[in-house]
């Protein structure tokens, strides 16, 4: 009898284990499926939000187009000048409008004061457009760039049929089309119903080789019926999810139809392993619990333990998934919060000090102090804006290095002039020492090297108490690269140092250590992140060694190409004299024009002003040969921009057209802007706000 009960007991135990294993198997599968479905819902929601943002952008453009159509429809279809002026007043720096008389085949644009006739092929292409809508991207024959076109047809009162089209560079739309999934592992496309890729997200993983979504899928040997079902879903205008192999890995394809662009879809592509990572982690944890249960003597107790722990893990995983879906919004909010505070602080100082200066305009001593404070706050504001623009350029992959031959002495001379005055105000000892530096003329990006070193030294000044010391040692050593010199920049201070916890995040964006001393010091938290990114672009390294209360040491290692025997201009301290020199100044901003005008006339120059590029070229063309010694040219101007004006001047048939120095005078201060100025035929590039001493040194190079 006992054996019978014993066998029954074992049977119940074995049965319980079998039931538990089966239940556990289905339970884990259910959890995995639920998490996967929840993640897909989140991705679809983010894709829908991205679709909505793009739809809104298109809708606003279509509304603006309708206003232009109404204006064009009110004109006489035979009045070429009025229609051209209507298109001219509607365009911007990144978009343009055309009006077409579909009956006569005449096209009117803001670039000409009269219309010109389209050929039969061009007219036929536009005549098929009906109503209002958006064209698929096409190569603009005028600009040579891929373009998006919005169009709307209309009828003039006399029955003549017309069409207005707005074109905009596709790259401008792509910059606004940015979706982020699971720590930037996913990317998105805009496609049509045939799978043709119309718009690519600015993402490092976005494949730019393929032009059709189904080419990507077919190459992976996916199931033909699944591919067919995906094609049918796009044809039917459905919203959903598909799974395919891409680049030897399974990916999730989430597709959402657009509203304001019929037959277009936003498609998000995310690696399946990223989505399943959390679910797989829970499955592995649960398997461990099941193994423990098998060895437990009390099946029910072990079951409750497993259930309780598994439930907790599920809740944590769901919370983690929710936080991951909200990470983009949180990052945006943090950015706006940081920038709102850091920009408003110097802006309030500028406005407040300006009001005080106006109230005490007849008190020179007080006025001087107010103006000095305005200058300091203005420089801080410019630094913050530059940091934001630099971070945006770096993250979008648009920042490039402007490598040129330069002198290390010139870099150090400028650094001393910037750092020494602020260090002296705090009674700080500031010293620069060179060790075994044999090559002072090297090839590098002067702006970016300056940015790295000034960021590090400025922080040293900020965080070093009075009577402390700051030292920069520069050491040359043999480089592993051929024809290169290896330089080590070591910046050490006796400042407040930093905690070990913060040191691990020193190069993260918008990161600042939180304590009473640091919170009183202005800064965006971007300087170190930008410095690290620039060092990485230069294929160098940067590291930090610090301890709270004992100072900080930053070490930067970089390799520089050694140029041939090339002479470097050494600026003179001699005061520049422009007496009798004729300078042509082109700037459409009245305030900027006044500032440059007064600076130059105080040095004796005779200044002629022009409000846009077209007037500038006319002033030069109408002047006697050799009359002007220098042209200062703004870039963003109406009628004709600075690049176009420079090219037109260089093409003129007169002896001084090719030799006269032309300087770009612009707020566009990135490496690609400097390269564009040189390509247009300009001799130099001066960034706004103007560095007055730097501008004078540059003028002195060309105007003797």
XYZ file of C-alpha atoms in Angstrom:
704
model
C 0.000 0.000 0.000
C 2.838 2.339 0.906
C 4.555 1.548 -2.391
C 1.311 2.353 -4.178
C 1.035 5.754 -2.499
C 4.742 6.328 -3.049
C 4.433 5.587 -6.761
C 1.377 7.803 -6.914
C 3.368 10.546 -5.236
C 6.178 10.250 -7.751
C 3.614 10.201 -10.505
C 2.077 13.424 -9.198
C 5.502 15.000 -8.873
C 6.482 13.975 -12.401
C 3.086 15.056 -13.705
C 3.429 18.381 -11.921
C 6.889 18.856 -13.424
C 5.610 18.007 -16.913
C 2.656 20.346 -16.504
C 4.973 23.028 -15.175
C 7.396 22.615 -18.059
C 4.618 22.731 -20.655
C 2.985 25.670 -18.930
C 6.310 27.403 -18.599
C 7.057 26.888 -22.277
C 3.760 28.416 -23.405
C 4.063 31.120 -20.776
C 7.491 32.171 -22.026
C 6.304 32.128 -25.607
C 3.335 34.281 -24.604
C 5.585 36.770 -22.791
C 7.953 36.926 -25.737
C 5.099 37.458 -28.172
C 3.449 40.115 -25.975
C 6.669 42.112 -25.627
C 7.334 41.853 -29.328
C 3.817 43.046 -30.183
C 4.118 45.898 -27.664
C 7.412 46.966 -29.246
C 5.870 46.870 -32.725
C 3.003 49.056 -31.488
C 5.517 51.577 -30.154
C 7.489 51.598 -33.417
C 4.310 52.039 -35.453
C 3.364 54.943 -33.200
C 6.750 56.659 -33.631
C 6.565 56.062 -37.398
C 3.061 57.549 -37.418
C 4.343 60.599 -35.535
C 7.145 61.000 -38.072
C 4.597 60.631 -40.881
C 2.413 63.274 -39.254
C 5.316 65.729 -38.971
C 6.199 65.251 -42.650
C 2.516 65.535 -43.648
C 2.247 68.792 -41.706
C 5.363 70.145 -43.416
C 3.918 69.271 -46.844
C 0.513 70.706 -45.908
C 2.041 74.057 -44.985
C 3.931 74.155 -48.277
C 0.711 73.346 -50.188
C -1.147 76.113 -48.329
C 1.579 78.601 -49.244
C 1.418 77.362 -52.847
C -2.346 78.031 -52.921
C -1.725 81.625 -51.845
C 0.777 82.061 -54.688
C -1.719 80.478 -57.127
C -4.377 82.984 -56.050
C -1.923 85.828 -56.617
C -0.902 84.504 -60.060
C -4.523 83.887 -61.083
C -5.278 87.552 -60.375
C -2.671 88.663 -62.952
C -3.154 89.130 -66.675
C -1.813 85.941 -68.337
C -0.202 88.110 -70.990
C 1.640 90.342 -68.458
C 5.012 88.613 -68.398
C 6.706 91.091 -66.044
C 3.899 90.859 -63.444
C 3.955 87.047 -63.454
C 7.775 86.962 -63.193
C 7.706 89.440 -60.296
C 5.040 87.324 -58.571
C 7.312 84.269 -58.771
C 10.358 86.284 -57.654
C 8.665 87.638 -54.517
C 7.545 84.136 -53.565
C 10.888 82.348 -53.636
C 13.341 81.902 -50.767
C 16.998 80.903 -50.457
C 16.071 77.202 -50.571
C 12.970 77.176 -52.802
C 11.712 78.669 -56.062
C 8.426 79.028 -57.940
C 7.454 78.840 -61.624
C 4.202 79.724 -63.363
C 3.294 78.015 -66.657
C 0.664 79.067 -69.199
C -0.467 75.586 -70.264
C -2.203 76.948 -73.375
C 0.692 79.021 -74.752
C 3.556 76.962 -73.265
C 5.183 80.040 -71.690
C 7.044 79.653 -68.374
C 7.628 82.502 -65.890
C 10.205 82.436 -63.115
C 11.661 84.849 -60.577
C 15.083 84.597 -62.220
C 13.987 86.406 -65.408
C 11.782 89.474 -66.008
C 10.027 87.813 -68.939
C 8.765 84.394 -69.840
C 10.333 81.823 -72.111
C 8.750 79.111 -74.219
C 8.852 75.460 -73.162
C 9.593 72.768 -75.700
C 6.937 70.157 -76.488
C 8.433 67.541 -74.162
C 8.621 69.960 -71.208
C 5.066 71.225 -71.788
C 3.698 67.678 -72.118
C 5.311 66.699 -68.810
C 3.583 69.588 -66.990
C 0.268 69.334 -68.869
C -0.494 65.897 -67.400
C -0.555 67.386 -63.888
C -4.122 67.987 -62.730
C -5.557 69.688 -59.663
C -3.005 69.991 -56.882
C -0.426 67.579 -55.559
C 3.225 66.689 -55.095
C 5.629 65.284 -57.680
C 8.074 62.515 -56.983
C 11.702 63.718 -56.613
C 13.378 64.712 -59.880
C 16.729 66.140 -60.987
C 16.356 69.915 -61.419
C 17.898 70.884 -64.742
C 18.704 74.401 -63.508
C 20.366 73.609 -60.189
C 21.547 70.069 -60.850
C 20.216 68.820 -57.489
C 17.458 66.360 -56.632
C 14.279 68.312 -55.990
C 10.726 67.921 -54.682
C 7.939 69.740 -56.529
C 4.512 70.901 -55.317
C 2.031 71.939 -58.020
C -1.488 73.368 -58.420
C -3.407 74.089 -61.629
C -5.843 76.983 -62.078
C -7.764 78.911 -64.748
C -7.366 82.624 -65.534
C -10.582 84.682 -65.960
C -10.222 84.521 -69.741
C -10.274 80.704 -69.660
C -6.513 80.243 -70.059
C -5.216 77.283 -68.061
C -2.207 77.748 -65.831
C -0.012 75.907 -63.315
C 2.202 77.068 -60.428
C 4.952 74.790 -59.124
C 7.171 75.205 -56.048
C 10.483 73.317 -56.011
C 12.651 72.644 -52.971
C 15.948 70.719 -52.647
C 15.355 67.168 -51.496
C 18.184 67.548 -48.960
C 16.184 70.284 -47.177
C 13.238 67.894 -46.729
C 15.571 65.053 -45.659
C 16.993 67.156 -42.816
C 13.494 67.538 -41.395
C 12.720 63.835 -41.915
C 14.512 62.273 -38.957
C 13.229 59.295 -36.945
C 15.162 57.499 -34.193
C 14.516 53.988 -32.880
C 16.159 52.000 -30.098
C 19.270 54.095 -29.549
C 19.583 55.019 -33.225
C 19.727 51.427 -34.548
C 16.745 51.859 -36.898
C 16.219 54.152 -39.900
C 13.394 55.233 -42.221
C 12.570 55.802 -45.884
C 9.721 57.481 -47.748
C 8.658 55.221 -50.659
C 5.860 55.090 -53.217
C 3.471 52.160 -53.763
C 5.984 50.500 -56.082
C 8.662 50.606 -53.369
C 10.766 53.295 -55.088
C 12.779 55.161 -52.428
C 11.828 58.844 -52.638
C 13.366 60.241 -49.449
C 16.124 58.899 -47.188
C 16.518 59.660 -43.509
C 19.876 61.274 -42.574
C 21.080 58.104 -40.820
C 24.442 56.357 -40.880
C 22.821 52.921 -41.478
C 20.578 54.098 -44.309
C 21.593 52.156 -47.448
C 22.218 54.611 -50.326
C 23.037 51.955 -52.927
C 19.504 50.642 -53.447
C 16.792 52.694 -55.111
C 13.832 50.385 -54.489
C 12.708 48.784 -51.234
C 11.963 45.448 -52.893
C 15.496 45.239 -54.299
C 16.758 45.222 -50.702
C 14.281 42.494 -49.727
C 14.632 40.267 -52.801
C 18.423 40.004 -52.515
C 18.075 38.275 -49.138
C 16.140 35.265 -50.440
C 12.922 36.072 -48.583
C 9.688 34.099 -49.009
C 8.054 35.157 -52.290
C 4.515 35.039 -50.856
C 5.473 37.316 -47.975
C 7.082 39.780 -50.399
C 3.933 39.636 -52.564
C 1.741 40.293 -49.522
C 3.886 43.305 -48.636
C 3.549 44.644 -52.197
C -0.239 44.190 -52.052
C -0.433 46.003 -48.720
C 1.359 49.027 -50.195
C -0.897 48.997 -53.260
C -3.979 48.894 -51.003
C -2.862 51.803 -48.811
C -2.687 49.670 -45.662
C -0.783 50.279 -42.422
C 1.152 47.447 -40.844
C 4.303 45.434 -40.140
C 6.354 42.910 -42.144
C 9.495 40.842 -41.383
C 12.260 40.304 -43.934
C 15.954 39.450 -44.107
C 18.267 42.349 -44.926
C 22.104 42.389 -44.702
C 22.132 38.810 -43.305
C 19.851 39.795 -40.424
C 16.092 39.759 -39.850
C 14.544 43.249 -39.886
C 11.106 44.626 -39.072
C 9.506 46.828 -41.752
C 6.809 49.184 -40.316
C 4.854 51.032 -42.984
C 2.372 53.904 -42.572
C 0.665 55.684 -45.529
C 0.988 59.461 -45.814
C -2.100 61.674 -46.020
C -0.920 64.710 -47.966
C 1.161 62.715 -50.472
C -1.121 60.038 -52.006
C 0.497 56.656 -52.625
C 3.531 57.560 -50.445
C 4.570 55.642 -47.339
C 6.876 56.192 -44.370
C 8.708 52.879 -43.860
C 10.813 52.283 -40.724
C 13.400 49.491 -40.706
C 14.625 48.138 -37.356
C 16.792 45.054 -36.579
C 14.596 42.338 -35.063
C 17.297 41.365 -32.554
C 17.106 44.856 -31.046
C 13.345 44.516 -30.555
C 13.700 40.991 -29.154
C 16.654 41.790 -26.894
C 14.493 42.596 -23.873
C 12.165 39.643 -24.411
C 15.094 37.231 -24.794
C 16.596 38.531 -21.573
C 13.384 37.732 -19.726
C 13.183 34.290 -21.338
C 16.703 33.427 -20.189
C 15.943 34.583 -16.655
C 12.754 32.530 -16.598
C 14.610 29.427 -17.827
C 16.948 29.717 -14.865
C 13.957 29.833 -12.550
C 12.461 26.745 -14.173
C 15.682 24.830 -13.616
C 15.618 25.814 -9.956
C 12.000 24.695 -9.698
C 12.905 21.252 -11.040
C 15.248 20.785 -8.108
C 12.838 22.141 -5.568
C 10.866 19.843 -3.280
C 7.808 22.074 -3.107
C 6.435 22.526 -6.602
C 3.730 25.045 -5.741
C 6.069 27.276 -3.704
C 8.619 27.292 -6.485
C 5.874 28.076 -8.973
C 4.765 31.141 -7.004
C 8.369 32.334 -6.723
C 8.792 31.967 -10.471
C 5.519 33.752 -11.143
C 6.345 36.619 -8.805
C 9.843 37.158 -10.197
C 8.744 36.734 -13.786
C 5.943 39.251 -13.291
C 8.410 41.750 -11.859
C 10.730 41.245 -14.816
C 7.843 41.743 -17.231
C 6.859 45.000 -15.562
C 10.473 46.215 -15.631
C 10.797 45.256 -19.285
C 7.569 47.061 -20.195
C 8.780 50.144 -18.326
C 12.124 49.940 -20.113
C 10.361 49.628 -23.465
C 8.169 52.642 -22.638
C 11.201 54.724 -21.669
C 12.987 53.706 -24.858
C 10.017 54.908 -26.945
C 10.040 58.264 -25.104
C 13.821 58.757 -25.197
C 13.711 60.991 -28.296
C 11.186 63.369 -26.685
C 13.114 63.433 -23.410
C 16.356 64.302 -25.204
C 14.602 67.086 -27.094
C 13.080 68.491 -23.887
C 16.463 68.375 -22.123
C 18.087 70.184 -25.026
C 15.448 72.928 -25.072
C 15.628 73.330 -21.301
C 19.423 73.666 -21.283
C 19.504 76.034 -24.212
C 16.585 78.141 -22.926
C 18.460 78.814 -19.672
C 21.932 79.286 -21.139
C 20.806 81.529 -24.017
C 18.409 83.654 -21.967
C 21.045 84.441 -19.330
C 23.463 86.372 -21.617
C 20.538 87.688 -23.684
C 18.954 89.219 -20.566
C 22.337 90.731 -19.703
C 22.656 92.263 -23.200
C 19.153 93.754 -23.093
C 19.461 94.951 -19.482
C 22.858 96.556 -19.983
C 21.622 98.180 -23.220
C 18.735 99.821 -21.351
C 21.130 101.029 -18.633
C 23.494 102.405 -21.263
C 20.668 104.348 -22.890
C 19.650 105.780 -19.509
C 23.230 106.904 -18.728
C 24.363 107.870 -22.219
C 26.016 111.074 -20.905
C 28.104 109.271 -18.231
C 31.190 107.934 -20.064
C 32.597 105.873 -17.171
C 29.343 104.024 -16.496
C 28.665 103.681 -20.229
C 32.081 102.032 -20.708
C 31.303 99.452 -18.037
C 27.891 98.678 -19.551
C 29.409 98.254 -23.020
C 32.108 95.933 -21.664
C 29.442 93.760 -20.021
C 27.416 93.739 -23.254
C 30.515 92.584 -25.155
C 31.227 89.766 -22.664
C 27.598 88.561 -22.741
C 27.512 88.818 -26.529
C 30.664 86.690 -26.845
C 29.125 84.097 -24.497
C 25.949 84.049 -26.590
C 27.945 83.585 -29.810
C 29.867 80.734 -28.175
C 26.632 78.970 -27.183
C 25.167 79.330 -30.677
C 28.406 78.068 -32.261
C 28.353 75.034 -29.936
C 24.779 74.211 -30.955
C 25.575 74.571 -34.671
C 28.788 72.549 -34.324
C 26.944 69.724 -32.541
C 24.251 69.722 -35.233
C 26.856 69.636 -38.017
C 28.834 66.836 -36.388
C 25.815 64.643 -35.643
C 24.414 65.077 -39.159
C 27.800 64.212 -40.670
C 28.139 67.606 -42.400
C 31.164 68.917 -40.535
C 34.382 68.594 -42.545
C 37.959 69.547 -41.752
C 39.537 72.450 -43.672
C 43.150 71.250 -43.852
C 45.710 73.897 -44.821
C 49.319 74.777 -44.089
C 49.586 76.907 -40.944
C 51.989 77.944 -38.213
C 51.741 76.505 -34.714
C 53.195 79.779 -33.418
C 50.246 81.712 -34.849
C 47.809 79.343 -33.122
C 49.559 79.734 -29.786
C 49.789 83.510 -30.173
C 46.009 83.729 -30.647
C 45.363 81.390 -27.712
C 47.518 83.524 -25.413
C 45.634 86.677 -26.449
C 42.307 85.009 -25.657
C 43.181 83.149 -22.440
C 45.724 85.476 -20.781
C 43.317 88.379 -20.010
C 40.693 86.140 -18.375
C 43.374 84.276 -16.428
C 44.891 87.551 -15.227
C 41.524 88.716 -13.849
C 41.585 85.714 -11.488
C 45.318 86.138 -10.786
C 46.031 82.750 -12.366
C 49.489 81.705 -13.501
C 49.259 80.735 -17.214
C 52.240 79.160 -18.970
C 52.877 77.384 -22.306
C 55.986 75.215 -22.732
C 57.251 73.515 -25.931
C 59.338 70.337 -25.708
C 61.330 68.995 -28.665
C 59.001 70.749 -31.139
C 60.968 70.706 -34.390
C 58.084 71.268 -36.828
C 56.050 74.419 -36.265
C 54.713 74.647 -39.807
C 52.199 71.830 -40.284
C 49.030 70.906 -42.176
C 45.893 71.102 -40.019
C 42.508 72.763 -39.549
C 43.408 75.956 -37.668
C 39.798 76.681 -36.611
C 39.204 73.219 -35.136
C 42.583 72.941 -33.364
C 41.907 76.392 -31.861
C 38.469 75.194 -30.803
C 39.841 72.126 -28.991
C 42.597 73.973 -27.114
C 40.493 77.031 -26.236
C 37.689 74.794 -24.946
C 40.116 72.967 -22.651
C 41.930 76.126 -21.496
C 38.703 78.097 -20.989
C 37.364 75.324 -18.766
C 40.633 75.339 -16.833
C 40.234 79.090 -16.222
C 36.564 78.686 -15.247
C 37.133 75.917 -12.735
C 40.434 77.065 -11.199
C 40.094 79.284 -8.108
C 42.031 82.532 -7.776
C 45.837 82.363 -7.409
C 45.913 78.931 -9.039
C 47.921 77.867 -12.082
C 47.300 76.579 -15.619
C 49.979 75.020 -17.801
C 49.969 73.702 -21.371
C 52.894 71.492 -22.447
C 53.327 70.676 -26.139
C 55.658 67.777 -26.936
C 56.675 66.469 -30.355
C 57.524 62.785 -30.827
C 57.979 60.477 -33.847
C 54.715 59.574 -35.549
C 53.714 56.118 -36.729
C 52.399 57.780 -39.896
C 54.808 58.569 -42.700
C 55.670 62.271 -43.181
C 53.777 63.189 -40.010
C 54.695 64.741 -36.661
C 53.045 63.517 -33.464
C 52.137 66.300 -31.017
C 50.915 65.800 -27.454
C 49.026 68.701 -25.863
C 48.861 68.394 -22.074
C 46.656 70.968 -20.264
C 46.965 70.836 -16.462
C 45.314 73.031 -13.831
C 45.103 73.265 -10.044
C 41.312 73.667 -10.153
C 38.418 72.008 -8.377
C 38.778 68.735 -10.309
C 35.860 66.349 -10.783
C 34.363 63.237 -9.264
C 35.058 59.775 -10.691
C 31.367 59.430 -11.578
C 31.322 62.646 -13.614
C 34.707 61.905 -15.222
C 33.144 58.866 -16.917
C 30.585 61.186 -18.585
C 32.755 64.254 -19.236
C 32.471 63.849 -23.026
C 28.663 63.309 -23.067
C 26.494 66.069 -24.571
C 24.746 68.507 -22.178
C 26.565 66.999 -19.190
C 27.784 69.170 -16.301
C 28.712 68.137 -12.779
C 26.074 69.222 -10.281
C 27.467 71.092 -7.266
C 27.172 74.580 -5.792
C 30.405 75.826 -7.413
C 29.794 74.495 -10.943
C 26.158 75.614 -11.053
C 27.271 79.262 -10.788
C 29.452 79.003 -13.924
C 27.921 79.597 -17.371
C 28.177 76.837 -19.975
C 26.100 74.654 -22.298
C 27.690 71.315 -21.457
C 28.583 70.883 -25.154
C 32.230 72.004 -25.239
C 33.802 68.730 -24.145
C 31.499 66.642 -26.371
C 32.382 68.796 -29.403
C 36.108 68.663 -28.580
C 35.973 64.865 -28.363
C 34.140 64.616 -31.699
C 36.629 66.937 -33.431
C 39.578 64.970 -32.015
C 37.956 61.785 -33.340
C 37.532 63.416 -36.778
C 41.252 64.272 -36.691
C 41.962 60.585 -35.862
C 43.473 61.520 -32.506
C 42.773 60.722 -28.859
C 41.753 62.745 -25.804
C 41.747 61.572 -22.206
C 41.236 63.114 -18.783
C 42.830 62.486 -15.406
C 41.219 64.265 -12.463
C 40.389 64.038 -8.792
C 37.955 66.207 -6.858
C 39.804 69.108 -5.222
C 43.166 68.254 -6.816
C 42.944 69.637 -10.353
C 42.548 68.171 -13.836
C 44.862 67.083 -16.671
C 43.618 66.741 -20.274
C 45.912 65.001 -22.775
C 45.317 65.312 -26.538
C 47.409 63.300 -29.033
C 47.286 64.255 -32.742
C 49.263 63.501 -35.895
C 49.938 66.358 -38.362
C 51.207 66.133 -41.940
C 54.571 67.841 -42.405
C 54.335 70.148 -45.483
C 57.229 71.030 -47.952
C 59.447 74.492 -47.363
C 56.392 76.664 -47.432
C 56.622 80.191 -45.985
C 53.927 81.193 -43.505
C 52.807 84.807 -43.178
C 53.641 86.213 -39.805
C 51.261 89.063 -38.869
C 52.786 92.369 -37.888
C 51.770 94.396 -34.832
C 51.974 97.548 -36.946
C 48.691 99.530 -36.907
C 46.958 99.303 -40.260
C 46.450 102.518 -42.243
C 43.881 102.505 -45.053
C 44.137 106.187 -45.990
C 43.238 106.713 -49.629
C 42.190 103.075 -50.140
C 38.864 102.498 -51.919
C 36.797 99.618 -50.505
C 33.506 98.270 -51.932
C 31.249 96.933 -49.137
C 28.238 94.721 -50.068
C 25.788 93.827 -47.264
C 21.963 93.863 -47.246
C 21.795 94.251 -43.441
C 21.858 97.967 -42.558
C 23.337 97.466 -39.076
C 26.127 95.149 -40.249
C 26.841 97.549 -43.111
C 27.082 100.496 -40.708
C 29.466 98.650 -38.353
C 31.878 97.701 -41.146
C 31.568 101.159 -42.755
C 32.526 103.012 -39.570
C 35.397 100.642 -38.746
C 36.928 101.094 -42.187
C 36.400 104.859 -42.488
C 38.034 105.381 -39.062
C 41.172 103.828 -40.585
C 41.037 106.293 -43.471
C 39.366 104.129 -46.115
C 36.934 105.523 -48.696
C 33.981 103.115 -48.578
C 31.311 102.585 -51.246
C 28.288 100.534 -50.070
C 25.967 98.198 -51.977
C 22.742 96.665 -50.652
C 22.926 93.425 -52.649
C 25.168 91.435 -54.962
C 23.699 92.867 -58.162
C 24.345 96.476 -57.084
C 27.866 95.451 -56.029
C 28.707 94.077 -59.489
C 27.280 97.228 -61.118
C 29.345 99.511 -58.850
C 32.512 97.591 -59.723
C 31.705 97.468 -63.453
C 31.010 101.230 -63.592
C 34.210 102.168 -61.720
C 37.530 102.935 -63.469
C 39.987 100.050 -63.672
C 42.022 99.818 -60.466
C 39.732 102.193 -58.536
C 38.786 99.681 -55.826
C 41.499 98.059 -53.679
C 39.249 95.526 -51.869
C 35.703 94.099 -51.920
C 33.981 92.909 -48.718
C 31.140 90.630 -49.858
C 28.228 89.326 -47.754
C 26.958 85.904 -48.910
C 23.213 85.781 -48.195
C 21.844 88.776 -50.163
C 18.737 89.355 -52.314
C 18.761 89.570 -56.120
C 22.258 88.073 -56.325
C 24.153 86.318 -53.519
C 27.819 86.834 -52.726
C 29.046 83.708 -54.534
C 27.230 84.686 -57.752
C 28.435 88.296 -57.525
C 32.044 87.164 -57.059
C 31.856 84.815 -60.047
C 30.383 87.591 -62.200
C 33.132 90.036 -61.206
C 35.867 87.471 -61.927
C 34.394 86.926 -65.406
C 34.461 90.641 -66.347
C 36.755 91.668 -69.204
C 38.868 94.252 -67.356
C 42.438 94.033 -65.969
C 41.548 94.305 -62.256
C 38.660 91.778 -62.255
C 40.870 88.764 -61.625
C 43.304 90.416 -59.175
C 41.138 92.479 -56.801
C 40.943 90.840 -53.338
C 37.396 89.714 -52.435
C 36.610 88.670 -48.833
C 33.514 86.701 -47.803
C 31.813 88.507 -44.914
C 29.265 86.001 -43.571
C 27.756 84.196 -40.595
C 28.230 80.881 -42.449
C 31.450 79.841 -40.739
C 31.829 76.098 -41.273
C 34.608 74.422 -43.224
C 32.346 73.748 -46.191
C 31.394 77.467 -46.291
C 35.071 78.456 -46.405
C 35.620 75.963 -49.232
C 32.601 77.350 -51.128
C 34.002 80.884 -50.841
C 37.329 79.789 -52.295
C 35.601 77.895 -55.082
C 33.626 81.030 -56.049
C 36.898 82.968 -56.427
C 37.133 84.700 -53.046
C 40.520 85.290 -51.428
C 39.497 85.053 -47.775
C 36.604 84.267 -45.420
C 35.677 86.471 -42.419
C 33.066 85.075 -40.022
C 30.382 87.161 -38.320
C 30.330 88.451 -35.613
C 33.485 90.114 -36.859
C 36.810 89.440 -35.136
C 38.047 93.014 -35.673
C 41.789 92.408 -35.086
C 41.619 89.289 -37.239
C 39.824 91.187 -40.013
C 42.452 93.937 -39.941
C 45.299 91.416 -40.116
C 43.645 89.758 -43.110
C 43.135 93.103 -44.878
C 46.791 93.942 -44.207
C 47.854 90.820 -46.135
C 46.234 92.081 -49.331
C 46.089 95.882 -48.993
C 49.587 97.273 -48.474
